[in-house]
PDB file of C-alpha atoms in Angstrom:
ATOM      1  CA  MET A  77     -54.756   2.267 -48.688  1.00  0.00           C
ATOM      2  CA  PRO A  78     -56.869   2.872 -45.597  1.00  0.00           C
ATOM      3  CA  GLN A  79     -56.827   0.097 -43.055  1.00  0.00           C
ATOM      4  CA  LEU A  80     -59.853  -2.218 -43.092  1.00  0.00           C
ATOM      5  CA  ALA A  81     -62.027  -2.164 -39.984  1.00  0.00           C
ATOM      6  CA  LEU A  82     -60.974  -4.534 -37.239  1.00  0.00           C
ATOM      7  CA  THR A  83     -63.447  -7.038 -35.888  1.00  0.00           C
ATOM      8  CA  GLU A  84     -64.764  -6.340 -32.408  1.00  0.00           C
ATOM      9  CA  ALA A  85     -62.907  -9.420 -31.125  1.00  0.00           C
ATOM     10  CA  VAL A  86     -59.546  -8.295 -32.592  1.00  0.00           C
ATOM     11  CA  PHE A  87     -60.017  -4.735 -31.295  1.00  0.00           C
ATOM     12  CA  TYR A  88     -60.639  -5.953 -27.765  1.00  0.00           C
ATOM     13  CA  ILE A  89     -57.816  -8.519 -27.907  1.00  0.00           C
ATOM     14  CA  LEU A  90     -55.315  -5.821 -28.961  1.00  0.00           C
ATOM     15  CA  LEU A  91     -56.669  -3.488 -26.312  1.00  0.00           C
ATOM     16  CA  SER A  92     -56.254  -6.188 -23.651  1.00  0.00           C
ATOM     17  CA  LEU A  93     -52.691  -7.022 -24.653  1.00  0.00           C
ATOM     18  CA  GLN A  94     -51.121  -3.753 -23.558  1.00  0.00           C
ATOM     19  CA  LYS A  95     -49.952  -5.956 -20.700  1.00  0.00           C
ATOM     20  CA  PRO A  96     -48.944  -9.611 -21.165  1.00  0.00           C
ATOM     21  CA  LEU A  97     -51.877 -11.989 -20.795  1.00  0.00           C
ATOM     22  CA  HIS A  98     -52.583 -15.637 -21.526  1.00  0.00           C
ATOM     23  CA  GLY A  99     -55.679 -16.843 -23.366  1.00  0.00           C
ATOM     24  CA  TYR A 100     -57.980 -17.174 -20.374  1.00  0.00           C
ATOM     25  CA  GLY A 101     -56.806 -13.787 -19.071  1.00  0.00           C
ATOM     26  CA  ILE A 102     -57.735 -12.197 -22.413  1.00  0.00           C
ATOM     27  CA  ILE A 103     -61.233 -13.697 -22.288  1.00  0.00           C
ATOM     28  CA  GLN A 104     -61.744 -12.385 -18.755  1.00  0.00           C
ATOM     29  CA  ASN A 105     -60.344  -8.951 -19.582  1.00  0.00           C
ATOM     30  CA  VAL A 106     -62.492  -8.571 -22.704  1.00  0.00           C
ATOM     31  CA  GLY A 107     -65.542  -9.600 -20.677  1.00  0.00           C
ATOM     32  CA  GLU A 108     -64.753  -6.962 -18.036  1.00  0.00           C
ATOM     33  CA  LEU A 109     -63.988  -4.210 -20.584  1.00  0.00           C
ATOM     34  CA  SER A 110     -67.303  -4.784 -22.367  1.00  0.00           C
ATOM     35  CA  ASN A 111     -69.317  -5.287 -19.153  1.00  0.00           C
ATOM     36  CA  GLY A 112     -69.935  -8.906 -20.099  1.00  0.00           C
ATOM     37  CA  ARG A 113     -71.315  -8.100 -23.556  1.00  0.00           C
ATOM     38  CA  VAL A 114     -68.423  -9.616 -25.570  1.00  0.00           C
ATOM     39  CA  LYS A 115     -67.793 -13.247 -24.712  1.00  0.00           C
ATOM     40  CA  LEU A 116     -64.839 -14.558 -26.695  1.00  0.00           C
ATOM     41  CA  ALA A 117     -65.029 -18.269 -27.393  1.00  0.00           C
ATOM     42  CA  ALA A 118     -61.861 -20.378 -27.162  1.00  0.00           C
ATOM     43  CA  GLY A 119     -61.759 -21.416 -30.846  1.00  0.00           C
ATOM     44  CA  THR A 120     -62.311 -17.876 -32.059  1.00  0.00           C
ATOM     45  CA  LEU A 121     -59.613 -16.541 -29.723  1.00  0.00           C
ATOM     46  CA  TYR A 122     -57.155 -19.217 -30.832  1.00  0.00           C
ATOM     47  CA  GLY A 123     -57.650 -18.355 -34.516  1.00  0.00           C
ATOM     48  CA  ALA A 124     -57.395 -14.614 -33.812  1.00  0.00           C
ATOM     49  CA  LEU A 125     -54.205 -14.970 -31.736  1.00  0.00           C
ATOM     50  CA  ASN A 126     -52.496 -17.028 -34.464  1.00  0.00           C
ATOM     51  CA  SER A 127     -53.481 -14.483 -37.141  1.00  0.00           C
ATOM     52  CA  LEU A 128     -52.274 -11.568 -35.008  1.00  0.00           C
ATOM     53  CA  VAL A 129     -48.920 -13.263 -34.354  1.00  0.00           C
ATOM     54  CA  ASP A 130     -48.554 -13.935 -38.121  1.00  0.00           C
ATOM     55  CA  LYS A 131     -49.256 -10.272 -38.864  1.00  0.00           C
ATOM     56  CA  GLY A 132     -46.738  -9.177 -36.240  1.00  0.00           C
ATOM     57  CA  TRP A 133     -49.354  -7.205 -34.271  1.00  0.00           C
ATOM     58  CA  ILE A 134     -48.755  -9.279 -31.143  1.00  0.00           C
ATOM     59  CA  ASP A 135     -45.852 -11.386 -29.855  1.00  0.00           C
ATOM     60  CA  ALA A 136     -46.020 -14.751 -28.122  1.00  0.00           C
ATOM     61  CA  LEU A 137     -43.769 -14.528 -25.061  1.00  0.00           C
ATOM     62  CA  PRO A 138     -41.416 -17.370 -24.105  1.00  0.00           C
ATOM     63  CA  GLU A 139     -43.354 -19.981 -22.167  1.00  0.00           C
ATOM     64  CA  ASN A 140     -43.287 -19.913 -18.400  1.00  0.00           C
ATOM     65  CA  PRO A 141     -42.289 -23.496 -17.413  1.00  0.00           C
ATOM     66  CA  GLU A 142     -44.298 -23.246 -14.174  1.00  0.00           C
ATOM     67  CA  SER A 143     -47.668 -22.260 -15.596  1.00  0.00           C
ATOM     68  CA  ARG A 144     -47.186 -23.753 -19.124  1.00  0.00           C
ATOM     69  CA  LYS A 145     -49.559 -21.044 -20.307  1.00  0.00           C
ATOM     70  CA  LYS A 146     -48.503 -19.016 -23.293  1.00  0.00           C
ATOM     71  CA  GLU A 147     -48.670 -15.263 -22.839  1.00  0.00           C
ATOM     72  CA  TYR A 148     -49.068 -12.649 -25.542  1.00  0.00           C
ATOM     73  CA  VAL A 149     -48.343  -8.919 -25.721  1.00  0.00           C
ATOM     74  CA  ILE A 150     -49.041  -6.191 -28.286  1.00  0.00           C
ATOM     75  CA  THR A 151     -46.175  -5.034 -30.562  1.00  0.00           C
ATOM     76  CA  ASN A 152     -45.464  -1.497 -31.799  1.00  0.00           C
ATOM     77  CA  SER A 153     -47.148  -2.198 -35.139  1.00  0.00           C
ATOM     78  CA  GLY A 154     -50.149  -3.623 -33.268  1.00  0.00           C
ATOM     79  CA  LEU A 155     -50.355  -0.437 -31.244  1.00  0.00           C
ATOM     80  CA  ILE A 156     -50.320   1.687 -34.425  1.00  0.00           C
ATOM     81  CA  VAL A 157     -53.146  -0.419 -35.908  1.00  0.00           C
ATOM     82  CA  LEU A 158     -55.116  -0.094 -32.671  1.00  0.00           C
ATOM     83  CA  LYS A 159     -54.743   3.703 -32.652  1.00  0.00           C
ATOM     84  CA  GLU A 160     -55.800   3.922 -36.314  1.00  0.00           C
ATOM     85  CA  GLU A 161     -58.876   1.855 -35.541  1.00  0.00           C
ATOM     86  CA  LEU A 162     -59.682   4.070 -32.577  1.00  0.00           C
ATOM     87  CA  ALA A 163     -59.513   7.133 -34.875  1.00  0.00           C
ATOM     88  CA  ARG A 164     -61.839   5.401 -37.362  1.00  0.00           C
ATOM     89  CA  LEU A 165     -64.315   4.498 -34.626  1.00  0.00           C
ATOM     90  CA  SER A 166     -64.162   8.051 -33.237  1.00  0.00           C
ATOM     91  CA  GLU A 167     -65.071   9.378 -36.690  1.00  0.00           C
ATOM     92  CA  LEU A 168     -68.090   7.041 -36.796  1.00  0.00           C
ATOM     93  CA  VAL A 169     -69.210   8.099 -33.315  1.00  0.00           C
ATOM     94  CA  ASP A 170     -68.674  11.822 -33.985  1.00  0.00           C
ATOM     95  CA  ASN A 171     -70.605  11.710 -37.266  1.00  0.00           C
ATOM     96  CA  GLY A 172     -73.368   9.648 -35.677  1.00  0.00           C
ATOM     97  CA  LYS A 173     -73.735  12.085 -32.814  1.00  0.00           C
ATOM     98  CA  ARG A 174     -73.599  15.136 -35.105  1.00  0.00           C
ATOM     99  CA  LEU A 175     -76.277  13.862 -37.494  1.00  0.00           C
ATOM    100  CA  LEU A 176     -78.505  12.256 -34.908  1.00  0.00           C
ATOM    101  CA  GLY A 177     -78.190  15.197 -32.554  1.00  0.00           C
ATOM    102  CA  GLY A 178     -76.830  13.174 -29.650  1.00  0.00           C
ATOM    103  CA  ASN A 179     -74.174  14.389 -27.251  1.00  0.00           C
TER     104      ASN A 179
ATOM    105  CA  MET B 227     -67.585 -47.976 -12.238  1.00  0.00           C
ATOM    106  CA  ARG B 228     -67.145 -48.141 -16.004  1.00  0.00           C
ATOM    107  CA  ARG B 229     -70.188 -48.588 -18.222  1.00  0.00           C
ATOM    108  CA  VAL B 230     -69.815 -49.526 -21.877  1.00  0.00           C
ATOM    109  CA  VAL B 231     -72.547 -48.653 -24.373  1.00  0.00           C
ATOM    110  CA  HIS B 232     -72.585 -49.659 -28.031  1.00  0.00           C
ATOM    111  CA  LYS B 233     -74.399 -47.191 -30.205  1.00  0.00           C
ATOM    112  CA  LEU B 234     -74.203 -46.145 -33.830  1.00  0.00           C
ATOM    113  CA  PHE B 235     -74.072 -42.522 -34.933  1.00  0.00           C
ATOM    114  CA  TRP B 236     -73.269 -41.530 -38.494  1.00  0.00           C
ATOM    115  CA  ILE B 237     -70.621 -38.926 -39.116  1.00  0.00           C
ATOM    116  CA  TRP B 238     -73.198 -36.214 -39.887  1.00  0.00           C
ATOM    117  CA  GLN B 239     -75.097 -36.890 -36.645  1.00  0.00           C
ATOM    118  CA  LEU B 240     -72.646 -34.938 -34.519  1.00  0.00           C
ATOM    119  CA  GLU B 241     -75.289 -32.834 -32.809  1.00  0.00           C
ATOM    120  CA  LYS B 242     -77.458 -35.854 -32.020  1.00  0.00           C
ATOM    121  CA  GLU B 243     -74.494 -37.726 -30.562  1.00  0.00           C
ATOM    122  CA  GLN B 244     -73.395 -34.707 -28.541  1.00  0.00           C
ATOM    123  CA  ALA B 245     -76.901 -34.320 -27.096  1.00  0.00           C
ATOM    124  CA  TRP B 246     -76.868 -38.001 -26.070  1.00  0.00           C
ATOM    125  CA  VAL B 247     -73.396 -37.753 -24.467  1.00  0.00           C
ATOM    126  CA  ASN B 248     -74.548 -34.670 -22.527  1.00  0.00           C
ATOM    127  CA  GLU B 249     -77.714 -36.456 -21.470  1.00  0.00           C
ATOM    128  CA  MET B 250     -75.570 -39.306 -20.124  1.00  0.00           C
ATOM    129  CA  ALA B 251     -73.441 -36.728 -18.257  1.00  0.00           C
ATOM    130  CA  SER B 252     -76.579 -35.193 -16.763  1.00  0.00           C
ATOM    131  CA  HIS B 253     -77.406 -38.666 -15.362  1.00  0.00           C
ATOM    132  CA  GLY B 254     -73.936 -39.042 -13.857  1.00  0.00           C
ATOM    133  CA  TYR B 255     -72.097 -40.893 -16.641  1.00  0.00           C
ATOM    134  CA  ALA B 256     -68.996 -39.069 -17.860  1.00  0.00           C
ATOM    135  CA  LEU B 257     -67.648 -40.098 -21.256  1.00  0.00           C
ATOM    136  CA  GLU B 258     -64.039 -41.280 -20.942  1.00  0.00           C
ATOM    137  CA  HIS B 259     -63.459 -42.945 -24.285  1.00  0.00           C
ATOM    138  CA  ALA B 260     -65.301 -43.239 -27.590  1.00  0.00           C
ATOM    139  CA  GLY B 261     -64.713 -45.550 -30.525  1.00  0.00           C
ATOM    140  CA  ARG B 262     -66.731 -45.694 -33.716  1.00  0.00           C
ATOM    141  CA  LEU B 263     -69.487 -47.767 -32.077  1.00  0.00           C
ATOM    142  CA  ARG B 264     -68.353 -48.057 -28.463  1.00  0.00           C
ATOM    143  CA  PHE B 265     -68.702 -45.473 -25.717  1.00  0.00           C
ATOM    144  CA  GLU B 266     -67.133 -45.858 -22.280  1.00  0.00           C
ATOM    145  CA  PHE B 267     -68.511 -43.908 -19.336  1.00  0.00           C
ATOM    146  CA  ASP B 268     -67.361 -43.549 -15.744  1.00  0.00           C
ATOM    147  CA  GLU B 269     -69.836 -42.916 -12.956  1.00  0.00           C
ATOM    148  CA  THR B 270     -69.569 -39.419 -11.571  1.00  0.00           C
ATOM    149  CA  GLU B 271     -71.858 -36.845 -10.004  1.00  0.00           C
ATOM    150  CA  PRO B 272     -74.738 -35.819 -12.283  1.00  0.00           C
ATOM    151  CA  ASP B 273     -74.217 -32.625 -14.291  1.00  0.00           C
ATOM    152  CA  LYS B 274     -70.528 -32.391 -13.398  1.00  0.00           C
ATOM    153  CA  TYR B 275     -69.379 -32.095 -17.026  1.00  0.00           C
ATOM    154  CA  ILE B 276     -70.611 -30.589 -20.235  1.00  0.00           C
ATOM    155  CA  TYR B 277     -69.393 -32.043 -23.559  1.00  0.00           C
ATOM    156  CA  LYS B 278     -68.752 -30.561 -26.970  1.00  0.00           C
ATOM    157  CA  GLU B 279     -67.890 -32.531 -30.101  1.00  0.00           C
ATOM    158  CA  ILE B 280     -65.981 -30.890 -32.914  1.00  0.00           C
ATOM    159  CA  PHE B 281     -64.528 -31.669 -36.319  1.00  0.00           C
ATOM    160  CA  LEU B 282     -60.964 -30.539 -36.959  1.00  0.00           C
ATOM    161  CA  LYS B 283     -58.789 -30.588 -40.044  1.00  0.00           C
ATOM    162  CA  GLY B 284     -56.003 -33.193 -39.857  1.00  0.00           C
ATOM    163  CA  TRP B 285     -55.547 -36.064 -37.429  1.00  0.00           C
ATOM    164  CA  GLY B 286     -55.632 -35.653 -33.686  1.00  0.00           C
ATOM    165  CA  GLU B 287     -51.883 -36.318 -33.418  1.00  0.00           C
ATOM    166  CA  SER B 288     -50.955 -33.514 -35.840  1.00  0.00           C
ATOM    167  CA  ALA B 289     -48.712 -30.792 -34.381  1.00  0.00           C
ATOM    168  CA  GLU B 290     -51.297 -28.105 -35.153  1.00  0.00           C
ATOM    169  CA  ASN B 291     -54.097 -29.980 -33.371  1.00  0.00           C
ATOM    170  CA  ILE B 292     -51.913 -30.812 -30.355  1.00  0.00           C
ATOM    171  CA  LYS B 293     -51.174 -27.073 -30.055  1.00  0.00           C
ATOM    172  CA  TYR B 294     -54.896 -26.344 -30.239  1.00  0.00           C
ATOM    173  CA  PHE B 295     -55.724 -29.004 -27.614  1.00  0.00           C
ATOM    174  CA  ARG B 296     -53.175 -27.444 -25.246  1.00  0.00           C
ATOM    175  CA  PHE B 297     -54.747 -24.046 -25.760  1.00  0.00           C
ATOM    176  CA  LEU B 298     -58.210 -25.468 -25.022  1.00  0.00           C
ATOM    177  CA  GLU B 299     -56.866 -26.995 -21.799  1.00  0.00           C
ATOM    178  CA  GLU B 300     -55.721 -23.537 -20.730  1.00  0.00           C
ATOM    179  CA  MET B 301     -59.380 -22.526 -21.134  1.00  0.00           C
ATOM    180  CA  GLY B 302     -60.523 -25.388 -18.925  1.00  0.00           C
ATOM    181  CA  ILE B 303     -61.668 -27.479 -21.901  1.00  0.00           C
ATOM    182  CA  LYS B 304     -60.196 -30.984 -21.867  1.00  0.00           C
ATOM    183  CA  VAL B 305     -59.877 -33.204 -24.921  1.00  0.00           C
ATOM    184  CA  VAL B 306     -61.290 -36.543 -23.749  1.00  0.00           C
ATOM    185  CA  CYS B 307     -60.501 -38.490 -26.917  1.00  0.00           C
ATOM    186  CA  TYR B 308     -60.704 -38.271 -30.686  1.00  0.00           C
ATOM    187  CA  ILE B 309     -61.415 -40.491 -33.662  1.00  0.00           C
ATOM    188  CA  ASN B 310     -59.383 -40.033 -36.837  1.00  0.00           C
ATOM    189  CA  TYR B 311     -61.019 -40.091 -40.261  1.00  0.00           C
ATOM    190  CA  PRO B 312     -59.297 -39.447 -43.610  1.00  0.00           C
ATOM    191  CA  GLY B 313     -58.026 -35.880 -43.414  1.00  0.00           C
ATOM    192  CA  THR B 314     -60.005 -34.984 -40.316  1.00  0.00           C
ATOM    193  CA  CYS B 315     -60.720 -35.955 -36.733  1.00  0.00           C
ATOM    194  CA  TRP B 316     -63.805 -36.007 -34.578  1.00  0.00           C
ATOM    195  CA  VAL B 317     -62.907 -34.658 -31.133  1.00  0.00           C
ATOM    196  CA  TYR B 318     -64.736 -35.112 -27.832  1.00  0.00           C
ATOM    197  CA  THR B 319     -64.084 -32.253 -25.407  1.00  0.00           C
ATOM    198  CA  ARG B 320     -65.481 -31.550 -21.979  1.00  0.00           C
ATOM    199  CA  ALA B 321     -65.419 -28.883 -19.287  1.00  0.00           C
ATOM    200  CA  LEU B 322     -66.851 -28.518 -15.816  1.00  0.00           C
ATOM    201  CA  LYS B 323     -70.450 -27.428 -16.117  1.00  0.00           C
ATOM    202  CA  LYS B 324     -69.933 -24.828 -13.363  1.00  0.00           C
ATOM    203  CA  ASP B 325     -67.317 -23.144 -15.620  1.00  0.00           C
ATOM    204  CA  TYR B 326     -69.477 -23.356 -18.753  1.00  0.00           C
ATOM    205  CA  PRO B 327     -73.095 -23.275 -17.506  1.00  0.00           C
ATOM    206  CA  ASP B 328     -74.427 -22.304 -20.966  1.00  0.00           C
ATOM    207  CA  GLY B 329     -72.451 -25.012 -22.758  1.00  0.00           C
ATOM    208  CA  ILE B 330     -69.056 -24.919 -24.472  1.00  0.00           C
ATOM    209  CA  GLU B 331     -69.126 -22.475 -27.366  1.00  0.00           C
ATOM    210  CA  LEU B 332     -65.917 -22.624 -29.389  1.00  0.00           C
ATOM    211  CA  TYR B 333     -66.806 -20.027 -31.991  1.00  0.00           C
ATOM    212  CA  SER B 334     -68.176 -16.622 -31.068  1.00  0.00           C
ATOM    213  CA  ASP B 335     -67.844 -14.715 -34.329  1.00  0.00           C
ATOM    214  CA  ILE B 336     -69.351 -15.242 -37.747  1.00  0.00           C
ATOM    215  CA  ASP B 337     -66.021 -15.756 -39.559  1.00  0.00           C
ATOM    216  CA  SER B 338     -64.973 -18.705 -37.425  1.00  0.00           C
ATOM    217  CA  LYS B 339     -68.489 -20.186 -37.641  1.00  0.00           C
ATOM    218  CA  ILE B 340     -68.220 -19.884 -41.456  1.00  0.00           C
ATOM    219  CA  THR B 341     -64.809 -21.618 -41.457  1.00  0.00           C
ATOM    220  CA  TYR B 342     -66.238 -24.464 -39.384  1.00  0.00           C
ATOM    221  CA  GLN B 343     -69.232 -24.949 -41.702  1.00  0.00           C
ATOM    222  CA  LYS B 344     -66.843 -24.917 -44.696  1.00  0.00           C
ATOM    223  CA  VAL B 345     -64.723 -27.712 -43.179  1.00  0.00           C
ATOM    224  CA  MET B 346     -67.862 -29.770 -42.528  1.00  0.00           C
ATOM    225  CA  ALA B 347     -69.231 -29.135 -46.039  1.00  0.00           C
ATOM    226  CA  ALA B 348     -65.890 -30.039 -47.683  1.00  0.00           C
ATOM    227  CA  TYR B 349     -65.654 -33.266 -45.707  1.00  0.00           C
ATOM    228  CA  MET B 350     -69.213 -34.230 -46.601  1.00  0.00           C
ATOM    229  CA  ILE B 351     -68.369 -33.803 -50.308  1.00  0.00           C
ATOM    230  CA  LEU B 352     -65.617 -36.374 -49.791  1.00  0.00           C
ATOM    231  CA  VAL B 353     -68.143 -38.759 -48.174  1.00  0.00           C
ATOM    232  CA  ILE B 354     -70.579 -38.200 -51.067  1.00  0.00           C
ATOM    233  CA  ALA B 355     -67.870 -38.851 -53.681  1.00  0.00           C
ATOM    234  CA  LEU B 356     -66.688 -42.051 -51.967  1.00  0.00           C
ATOM    235  CA  THR B 357     -70.166 -43.487 -51.401  1.00  0.00           C
ATOM    236  CA  LEU B 358     -71.296 -42.567 -54.925  1.00  0.00           C
ATOM    237  CA  GLY B 359     -68.196 -44.235 -56.425  1.00  0.00           C
ATOM    238  CA  ALA B 360     -68.625 -47.356 -54.291  1.00  0.00           C
ATOM    239  CA  GLY B 361     -72.349 -47.504 -55.128  1.00  0.00           C
ATOM    240  CA  ILE B 362     -71.794 -47.228 -58.888  1.00  0.00           C
ATOM    241  CA  LEU B 363     -69.034 -49.864 -58.784  1.00  0.00           C
ATOM    242  CA  ASN B 364     -71.256 -52.316 -56.868  1.00  0.00           C
ATOM    243  CA  LEU B 365     -74.213 -51.667 -59.151  1.00  0.00           C
ATOM    244  CA  TRP B 366     -72.055 -52.200 -62.239  1.00  0.00           C
ATOM    245  CA  MET B 367     -70.745 -55.471 -60.829  1.00  0.00           C
ATOM    246  CA  ALA B 368     -74.274 -56.634 -59.950  1.00  0.00           C
ATOM    247  CA  LEU B 369     -75.827 -55.781 -63.298  1.00  0.00           C
ATOM    248  CA  PHE B 370     -73.125 -56.228 -65.901  1.00  0.00           C
ATOM    249  CA  ASN B 371     -70.958 -59.003 -64.578  1.00  0.00           C
ATOM    250  CA  SER B 372     -71.154 -61.532 -67.393  1.00  0.00           C
ATOM    251  CA  TYR B 373     -70.272 -64.608 -65.315  1.00  0.00           C
ATOM    252  CA  ARG B 374     -73.000 -64.627 -62.689  1.00  0.00           C
ATOM    253  CA  ILE B 375     -75.472 -62.380 -60.927  1.00  0.00           C
ATOM    254  CA  LEU B 376     -74.060 -60.970 -57.701  1.00  0.00           C
ATOM    255  CA  PRO B 377     -76.929 -60.166 -55.316  1.00  0.00           C
ATOM    256  CA  LEU B 378     -74.437 -59.191 -52.617  1.00  0.00           C
ATOM    257  CA  ASN B 379     -73.198 -56.355 -54.814  1.00  0.00           C
ATOM    258  CA  LEU B 380     -76.776 -55.211 -55.370  1.00  0.00           C
ATOM    259  CA  VAL B 381     -77.410 -55.101 -51.603  1.00  0.00           C
ATOM    260  CA  CYS B 382     -74.131 -53.227 -51.096  1.00  0.00           C
ATOM    261  CA  ALA B 383     -75.033 -50.753 -53.832  1.00  0.00           C
ATOM    262  CA  ILE B 384     -78.418 -50.032 -52.222  1.00  0.00           C
ATOM    263  CA  LEU B 385     -76.858 -49.532 -48.766  1.00  0.00           C
ATOM    264  CA  VAL B 386     -74.077 -47.304 -50.054  1.00  0.00           C
ATOM    265  CA  PHE B 387     -76.533 -45.234 -52.136  1.00  0.00           C
ATOM    266  CA  ALA B 388     -78.652 -44.783 -48.983  1.00  0.00           C
ATOM    267  CA  LEU B 389     -75.551 -43.469 -47.167  1.00  0.00           C
ATOM    268  CA  CYS B 390     -74.843 -41.186 -50.092  1.00  0.00           C
ATOM    269  CA  ILE B 391     -78.383 -39.727 -49.931  1.00  0.00           C
ATOM    270  CA  ALA B 392     -77.998 -39.112 -46.172  1.00  0.00           C
ATOM    271  CA  ALA B 393     -74.669 -37.374 -46.805  1.00  0.00           C
ATOM    272  CA  VAL B 394     -76.290 -35.216 -49.511  1.00  0.00           C
ATOM    273  CA  ILE B 395     -78.990 -34.177 -46.999  1.00  0.00           C
ATOM    274  CA  ALA B 396     -76.273 -33.288 -44.467  1.00  0.00           C
ATOM    275  CA  GLU B 397     -74.368 -31.349 -47.157  1.00  0.00           C
ATOM    276  CA  ILE B 398     -77.514 -29.354 -48.010  1.00  0.00           C
ATOM    277  CA  ASN B 399     -77.842 -28.440 -44.312  1.00  0.00           C
ATOM    278  CA  PHE B 400     -74.211 -27.302 -44.092  1.00  0.00           C
ATOM    279  CA  LEU B 401     -74.517 -25.238 -47.271  1.00  0.00           C
ATOM    280  CA  ALA B 402     -77.752 -23.661 -46.009  1.00  0.00           C
ATOM    281  CA  ASN B 403     -75.990 -22.727 -42.728  1.00  0.00           C
ATOM    282  CA  LEU B 404     -73.059 -21.330 -44.701  1.00  0.00           C
ATOM    283  CA  ARG B 405     -75.357 -19.216 -46.877  1.00  0.00           C
ATOM    284  CA  ARG B 406     -77.247 -17.914 -43.837  1.00  0.00           C
ATOM    285  CA  LEU B 407     -73.996 -16.977 -42.050  1.00  0.00           C
ATOM    286  CA  LYS B 408     -72.553 -15.262 -45.138  1.00  0.00           C
ATOM    287  CA  LYS B 409     -75.764 -13.254 -45.521  1.00  0.00           C
ATOM    288  CA  GLU B 410     -75.556 -12.275 -41.846  1.00  0.00           C
ATOM    289  CA  ARG B 411     -71.915 -11.224 -42.227  1.00  0.00           C
ATOM    290  CA  LYS B 412     -72.926  -8.595 -44.802  1.00  0.00           C
ATOM    291  CA  LEU B 413     -74.679  -6.742 -41.985  1.00  0.00           C
ATOM    292  CA  HIS B 414     -72.965  -7.865 -38.809  1.00  0.00           C
ATOM    293  CA  GLU B 415     -69.580  -9.028 -37.649  1.00  0.00           C
TER     294      GLU B 415
END
């Protein structure tokens, strides 16, 4: 069965977690990657992070006792999902450009 | 200096209460504690904080909510206090206005907005069921009690039915929001 499309938030969270980041770091990184267009809200991020951990697409790293901030990082299965989504998005972009005559 | 204000807001008047708390903050009164009718403010510089009130499933002390509160703190959003209701809690959060100049937005995608509206709608059904049951019981006691007429029960029935009608109006609003969001989700994320 083909994988269902990821939400924009999940795509950017997975993309951000190629290096370990805590929640606030993810929000900042997603903002930078999208030139400020995507602003993740705290509640949405919290729900997404829990779902991604449950699916095994990201791991919660052991807590740093100094910062008390939980960090997350993408897993191998998360990386596979991310690459599949990138291929799906590329197909959309290629077809759009071909039929609309863009470059 | 602490200032105590007594004010009544019904459970479905979350937005109205939040607007009032933020107005107080804009005048230099930061909410430090809230009870069901009592609000305690500390004097601070005007516009220092911005507040957001939210409903959550379960009581404030539940492990899941404590985890969520910790996560919010990492985002610079502090839980000031909460009030427990059956199966839910009403939470007062705040952040520095310089960090959240456009206000605290906890949900940025349609799915989480839908979940939130569903929680609110489900809770309001509970309020409707309880007030309707209490209203019918009081009316029955007022009208069919064979020993004596109980005007107190009649007054109670009227008040509780009025609450029930207000809760039905709130429920209609939540369901309308839910329908609008679901319609939007068919086209957008």
